[in-house]
Short mmCIF file of N, CA, C and O in Angstrom, two decimals:
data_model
loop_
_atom_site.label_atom_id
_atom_site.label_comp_id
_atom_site.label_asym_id
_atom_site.label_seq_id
_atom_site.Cartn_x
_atom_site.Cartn_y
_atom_site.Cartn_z
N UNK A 1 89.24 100.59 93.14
CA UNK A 1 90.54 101.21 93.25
C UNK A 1 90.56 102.10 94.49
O UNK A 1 89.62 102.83 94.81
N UNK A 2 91.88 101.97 95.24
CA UNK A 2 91.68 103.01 96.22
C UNK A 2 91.75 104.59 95.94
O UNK A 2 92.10 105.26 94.97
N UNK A 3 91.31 104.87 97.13
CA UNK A 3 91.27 106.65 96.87
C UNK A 3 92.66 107.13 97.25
O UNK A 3 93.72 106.62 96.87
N UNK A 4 92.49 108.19 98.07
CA UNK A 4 93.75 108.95 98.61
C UNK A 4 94.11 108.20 99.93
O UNK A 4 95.29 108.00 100.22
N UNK A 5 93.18 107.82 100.68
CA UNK A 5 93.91 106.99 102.01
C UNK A 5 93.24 106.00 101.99
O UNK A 5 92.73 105.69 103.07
N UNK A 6 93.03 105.37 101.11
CA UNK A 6 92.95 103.58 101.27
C UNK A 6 94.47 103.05 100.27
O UNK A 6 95.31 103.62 99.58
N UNK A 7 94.19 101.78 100.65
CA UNK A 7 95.40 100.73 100.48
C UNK A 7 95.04 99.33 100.06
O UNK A 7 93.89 98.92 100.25
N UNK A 8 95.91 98.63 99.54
CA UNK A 8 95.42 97.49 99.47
C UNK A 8 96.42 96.64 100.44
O UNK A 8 97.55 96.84 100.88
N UNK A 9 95.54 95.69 100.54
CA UNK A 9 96.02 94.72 101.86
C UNK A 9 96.07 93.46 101.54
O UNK A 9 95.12 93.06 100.86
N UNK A 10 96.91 92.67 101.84
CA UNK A 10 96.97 90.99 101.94
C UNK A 10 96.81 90.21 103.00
O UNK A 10 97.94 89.89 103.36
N UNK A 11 95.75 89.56 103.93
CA UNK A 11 95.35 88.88 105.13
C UNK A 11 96.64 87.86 105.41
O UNK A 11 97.00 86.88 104.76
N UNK A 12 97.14 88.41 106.50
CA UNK A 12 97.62 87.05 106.88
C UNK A 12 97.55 86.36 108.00
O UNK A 12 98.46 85.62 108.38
N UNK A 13 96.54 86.52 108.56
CA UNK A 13 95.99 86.43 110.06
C UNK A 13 94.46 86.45 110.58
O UNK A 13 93.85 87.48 110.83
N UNK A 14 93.96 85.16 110.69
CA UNK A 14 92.82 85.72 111.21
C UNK A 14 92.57 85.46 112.69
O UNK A 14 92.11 84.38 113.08
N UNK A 15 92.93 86.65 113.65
CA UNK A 15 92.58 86.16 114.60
C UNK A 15 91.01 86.03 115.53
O UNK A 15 90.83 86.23 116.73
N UNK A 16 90.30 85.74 114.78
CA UNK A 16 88.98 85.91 115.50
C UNK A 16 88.40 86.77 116.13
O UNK A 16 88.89 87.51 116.99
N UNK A 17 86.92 86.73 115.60
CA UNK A 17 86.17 87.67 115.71
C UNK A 17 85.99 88.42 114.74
O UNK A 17 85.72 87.93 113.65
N UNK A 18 86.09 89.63 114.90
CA UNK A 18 86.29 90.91 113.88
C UNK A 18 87.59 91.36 113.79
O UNK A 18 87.72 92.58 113.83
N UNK A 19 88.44 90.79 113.69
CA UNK A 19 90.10 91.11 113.68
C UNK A 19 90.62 90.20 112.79
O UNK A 19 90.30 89.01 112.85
N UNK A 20 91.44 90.66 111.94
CA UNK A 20 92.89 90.41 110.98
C UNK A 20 93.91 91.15 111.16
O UNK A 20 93.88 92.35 111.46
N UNK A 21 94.90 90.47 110.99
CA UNK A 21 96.51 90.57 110.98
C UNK A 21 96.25 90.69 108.99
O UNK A 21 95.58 89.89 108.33
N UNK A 22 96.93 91.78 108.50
CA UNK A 22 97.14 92.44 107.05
C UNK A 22 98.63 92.93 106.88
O UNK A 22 99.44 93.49 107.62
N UNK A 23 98.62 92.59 105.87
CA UNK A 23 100.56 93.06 105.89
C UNK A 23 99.53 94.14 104.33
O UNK A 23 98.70 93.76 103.51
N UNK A 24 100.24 95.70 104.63
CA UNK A 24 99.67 96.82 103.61
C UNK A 24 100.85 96.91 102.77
O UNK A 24 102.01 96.59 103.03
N UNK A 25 100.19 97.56 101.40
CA UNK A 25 100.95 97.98 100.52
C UNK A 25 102.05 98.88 100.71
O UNK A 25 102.64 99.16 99.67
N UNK A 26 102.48 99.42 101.78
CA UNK A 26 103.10 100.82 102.33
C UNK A 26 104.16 99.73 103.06
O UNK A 26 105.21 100.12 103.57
N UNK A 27 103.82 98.58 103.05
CA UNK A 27 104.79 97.83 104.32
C UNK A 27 104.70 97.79 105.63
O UNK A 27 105.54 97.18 106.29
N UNK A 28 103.83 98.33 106.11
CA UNK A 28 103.26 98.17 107.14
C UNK A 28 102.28 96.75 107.38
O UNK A 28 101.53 96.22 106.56
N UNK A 29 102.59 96.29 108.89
CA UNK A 29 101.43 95.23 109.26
C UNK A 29 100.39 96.12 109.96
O UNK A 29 100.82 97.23 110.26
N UNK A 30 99.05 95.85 110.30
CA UNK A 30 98.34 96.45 110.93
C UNK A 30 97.33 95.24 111.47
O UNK A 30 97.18 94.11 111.00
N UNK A 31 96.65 95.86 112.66
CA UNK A 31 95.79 94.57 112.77
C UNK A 31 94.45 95.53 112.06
O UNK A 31 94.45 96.75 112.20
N UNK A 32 93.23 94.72 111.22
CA UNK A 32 91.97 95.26 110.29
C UNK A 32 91.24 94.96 111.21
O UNK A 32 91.68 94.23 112.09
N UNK A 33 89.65 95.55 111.29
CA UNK A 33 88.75 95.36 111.65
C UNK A 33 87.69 95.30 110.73
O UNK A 33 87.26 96.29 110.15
N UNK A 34 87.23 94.05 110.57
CA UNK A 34 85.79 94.16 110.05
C UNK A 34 85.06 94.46 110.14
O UNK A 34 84.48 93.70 110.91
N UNK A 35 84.18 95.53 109.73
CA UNK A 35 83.05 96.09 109.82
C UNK A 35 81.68 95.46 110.23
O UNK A 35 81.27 94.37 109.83
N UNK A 36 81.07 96.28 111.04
CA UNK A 36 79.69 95.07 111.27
C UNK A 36 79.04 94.74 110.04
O UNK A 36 78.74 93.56 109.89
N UNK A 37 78.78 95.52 109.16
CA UNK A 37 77.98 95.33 107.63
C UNK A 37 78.52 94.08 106.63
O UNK A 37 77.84 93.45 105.81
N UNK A 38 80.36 93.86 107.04
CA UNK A 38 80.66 92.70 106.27
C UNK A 38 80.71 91.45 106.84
O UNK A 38 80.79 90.37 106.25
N UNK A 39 80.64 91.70 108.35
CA UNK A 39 81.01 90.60 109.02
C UNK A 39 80.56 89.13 108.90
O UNK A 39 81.29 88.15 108.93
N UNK A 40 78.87 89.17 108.73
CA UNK A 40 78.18 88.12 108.25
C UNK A 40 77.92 87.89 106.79
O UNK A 40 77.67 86.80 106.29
N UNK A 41 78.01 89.05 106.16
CA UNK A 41 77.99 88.54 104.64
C UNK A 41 79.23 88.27 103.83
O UNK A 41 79.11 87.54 102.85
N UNK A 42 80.16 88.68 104.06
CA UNK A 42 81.46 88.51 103.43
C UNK A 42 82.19 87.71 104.37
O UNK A 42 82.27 87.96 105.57
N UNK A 43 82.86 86.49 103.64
CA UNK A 43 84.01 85.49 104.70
C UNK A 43 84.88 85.96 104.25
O UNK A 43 84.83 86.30 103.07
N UNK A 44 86.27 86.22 105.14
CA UNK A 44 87.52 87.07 105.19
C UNK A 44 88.40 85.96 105.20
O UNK A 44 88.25 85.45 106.31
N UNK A 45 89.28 85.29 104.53
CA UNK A 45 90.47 84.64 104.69
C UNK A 45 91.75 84.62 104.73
O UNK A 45 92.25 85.55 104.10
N UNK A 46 92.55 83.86 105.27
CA UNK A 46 93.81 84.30 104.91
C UNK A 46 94.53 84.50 103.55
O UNK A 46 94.43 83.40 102.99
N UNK A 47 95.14 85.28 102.80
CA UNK A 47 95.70 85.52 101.53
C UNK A 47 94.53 86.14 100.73
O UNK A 47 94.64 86.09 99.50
N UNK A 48 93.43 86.71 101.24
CA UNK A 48 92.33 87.51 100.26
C UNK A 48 92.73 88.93 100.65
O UNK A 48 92.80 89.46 101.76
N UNK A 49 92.97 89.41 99.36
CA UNK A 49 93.39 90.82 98.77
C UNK A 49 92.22 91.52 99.72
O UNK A 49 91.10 91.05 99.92
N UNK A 50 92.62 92.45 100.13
CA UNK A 50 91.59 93.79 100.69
C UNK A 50 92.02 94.96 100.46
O UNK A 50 93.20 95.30 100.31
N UNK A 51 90.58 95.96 100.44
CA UNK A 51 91.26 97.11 100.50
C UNK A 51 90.83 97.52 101.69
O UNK A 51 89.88 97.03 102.29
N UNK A 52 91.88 98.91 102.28
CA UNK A 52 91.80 98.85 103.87
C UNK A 52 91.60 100.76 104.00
O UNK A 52 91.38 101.48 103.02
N UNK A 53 91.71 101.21 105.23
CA UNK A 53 91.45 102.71 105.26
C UNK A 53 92.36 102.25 106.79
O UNK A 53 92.02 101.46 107.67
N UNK A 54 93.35 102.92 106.69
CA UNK A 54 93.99 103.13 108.13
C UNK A 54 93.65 104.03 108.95
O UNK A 54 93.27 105.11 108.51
N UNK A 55 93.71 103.77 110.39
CA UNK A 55 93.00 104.94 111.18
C UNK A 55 93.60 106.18 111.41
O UNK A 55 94.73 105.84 111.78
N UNK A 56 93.59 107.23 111.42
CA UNK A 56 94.11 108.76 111.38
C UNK A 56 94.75 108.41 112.57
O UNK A 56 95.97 108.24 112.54
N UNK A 57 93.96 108.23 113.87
CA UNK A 57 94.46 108.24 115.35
C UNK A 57 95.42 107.19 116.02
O UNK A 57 96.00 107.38 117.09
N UNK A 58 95.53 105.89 115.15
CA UNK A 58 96.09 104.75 115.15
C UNK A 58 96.63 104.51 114.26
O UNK A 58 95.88 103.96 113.46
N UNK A 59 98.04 104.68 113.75
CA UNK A 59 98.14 103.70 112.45
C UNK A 59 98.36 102.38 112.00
O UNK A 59 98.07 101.93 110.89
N UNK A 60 98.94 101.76 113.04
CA UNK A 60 98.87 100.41 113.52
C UNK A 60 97.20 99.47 113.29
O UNK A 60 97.21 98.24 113.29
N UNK A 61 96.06 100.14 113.15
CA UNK A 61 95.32 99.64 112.98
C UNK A 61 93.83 100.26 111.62
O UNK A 61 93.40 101.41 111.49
N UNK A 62 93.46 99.19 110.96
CA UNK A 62 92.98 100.09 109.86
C UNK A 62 91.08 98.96 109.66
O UNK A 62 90.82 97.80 109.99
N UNK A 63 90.46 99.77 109.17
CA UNK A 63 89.02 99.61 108.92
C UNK A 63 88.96 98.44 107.42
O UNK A 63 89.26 99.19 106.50
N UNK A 64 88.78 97.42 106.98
CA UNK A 64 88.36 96.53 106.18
C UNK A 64 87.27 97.63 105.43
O UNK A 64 86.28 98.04 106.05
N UNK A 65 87.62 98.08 103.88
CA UNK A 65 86.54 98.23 103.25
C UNK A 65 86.09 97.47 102.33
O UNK A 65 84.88 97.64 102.19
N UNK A 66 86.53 96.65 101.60
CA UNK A 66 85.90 95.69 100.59
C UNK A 66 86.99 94.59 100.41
O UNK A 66 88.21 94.75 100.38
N UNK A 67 86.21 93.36 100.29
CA UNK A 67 87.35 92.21 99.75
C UNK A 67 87.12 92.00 98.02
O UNK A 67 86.11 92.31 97.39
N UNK A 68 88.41 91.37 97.49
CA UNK A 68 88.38 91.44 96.48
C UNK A 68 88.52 89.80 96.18
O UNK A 68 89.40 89.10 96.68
N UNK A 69 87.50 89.33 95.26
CA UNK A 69 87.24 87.91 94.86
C UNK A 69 88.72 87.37 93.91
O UNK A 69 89.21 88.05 93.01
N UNK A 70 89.15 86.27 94.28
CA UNK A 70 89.55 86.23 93.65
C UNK A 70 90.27 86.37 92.20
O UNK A 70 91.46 86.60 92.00
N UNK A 71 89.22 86.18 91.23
CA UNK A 71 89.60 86.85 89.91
C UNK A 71 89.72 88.17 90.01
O UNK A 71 90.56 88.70 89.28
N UNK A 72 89.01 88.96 90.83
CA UNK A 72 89.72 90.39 90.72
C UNK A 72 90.90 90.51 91.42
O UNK A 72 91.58 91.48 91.07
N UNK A 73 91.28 89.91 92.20
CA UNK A 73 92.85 89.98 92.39
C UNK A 73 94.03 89.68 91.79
O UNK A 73 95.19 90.06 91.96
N UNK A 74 93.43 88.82 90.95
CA UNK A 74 94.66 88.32 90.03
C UNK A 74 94.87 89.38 88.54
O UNK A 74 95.89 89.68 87.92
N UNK A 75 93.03 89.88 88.27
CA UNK A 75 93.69 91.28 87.79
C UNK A 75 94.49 92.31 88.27
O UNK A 75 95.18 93.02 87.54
N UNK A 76 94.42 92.41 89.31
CA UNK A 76 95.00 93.49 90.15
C UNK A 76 96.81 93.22 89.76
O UNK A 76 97.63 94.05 89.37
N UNK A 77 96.98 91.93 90.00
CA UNK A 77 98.03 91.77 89.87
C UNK A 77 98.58 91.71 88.74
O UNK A 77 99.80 91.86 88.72
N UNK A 78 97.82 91.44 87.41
CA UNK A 78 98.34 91.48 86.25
C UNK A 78 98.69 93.07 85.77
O UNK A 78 99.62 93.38 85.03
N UNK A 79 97.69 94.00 86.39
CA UNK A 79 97.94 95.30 85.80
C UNK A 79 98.92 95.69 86.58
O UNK A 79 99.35 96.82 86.37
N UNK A 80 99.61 94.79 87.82
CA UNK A 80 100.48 95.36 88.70
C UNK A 80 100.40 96.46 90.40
O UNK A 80 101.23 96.80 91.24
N UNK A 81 98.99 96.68 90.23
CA UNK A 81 98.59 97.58 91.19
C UNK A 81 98.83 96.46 92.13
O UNK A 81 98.22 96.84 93.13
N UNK A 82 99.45 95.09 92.47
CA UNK A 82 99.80 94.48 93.89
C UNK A 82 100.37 93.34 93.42
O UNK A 82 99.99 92.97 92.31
N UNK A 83 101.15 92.72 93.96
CA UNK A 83 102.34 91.92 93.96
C UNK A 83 101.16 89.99 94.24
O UNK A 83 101.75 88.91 94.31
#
């Protein structure tokens, strides 16, 4: 669950590398950055739920903190915390 400034996110873009296009819960698009720690162990796709941390100095752009597997997204969505 997020904290006070994370969000959840929906991928809709991957433009290569360490970059996604995310449309956020707030309505905002932002482009994400993947972290070096997930980059090789976690595959990022388009339409996989994330949760994100937007940057203080940028808001247009926000930090990838965890993806959420499928079945946990579809809980997410049953309890309503995302569309």
């Amino acid at each position: 669950m997020p904290n006070d400034n994370e969000l959840f996110a929906v991928v809709t873009e991957h433009n290569g590398g360490n970059h996604v296009r995310i449309r956020c819960e707030d309505g905002e698009n932002r482009m994400g950055r993947i972290p070096g720690r997930m980059k090789y162990r976690t595959w990022i796709n388009e339409g996989d739920v994330v949760l994100v941390e937007p940057w203080d100095w940028q808001d247009e752009k926000a930090n990838i903190e965890w993806r959420y597997t499928g079945e946990d997204a579809d809980q997410l969505r049953r309890e309503g915390h995302i569309q």
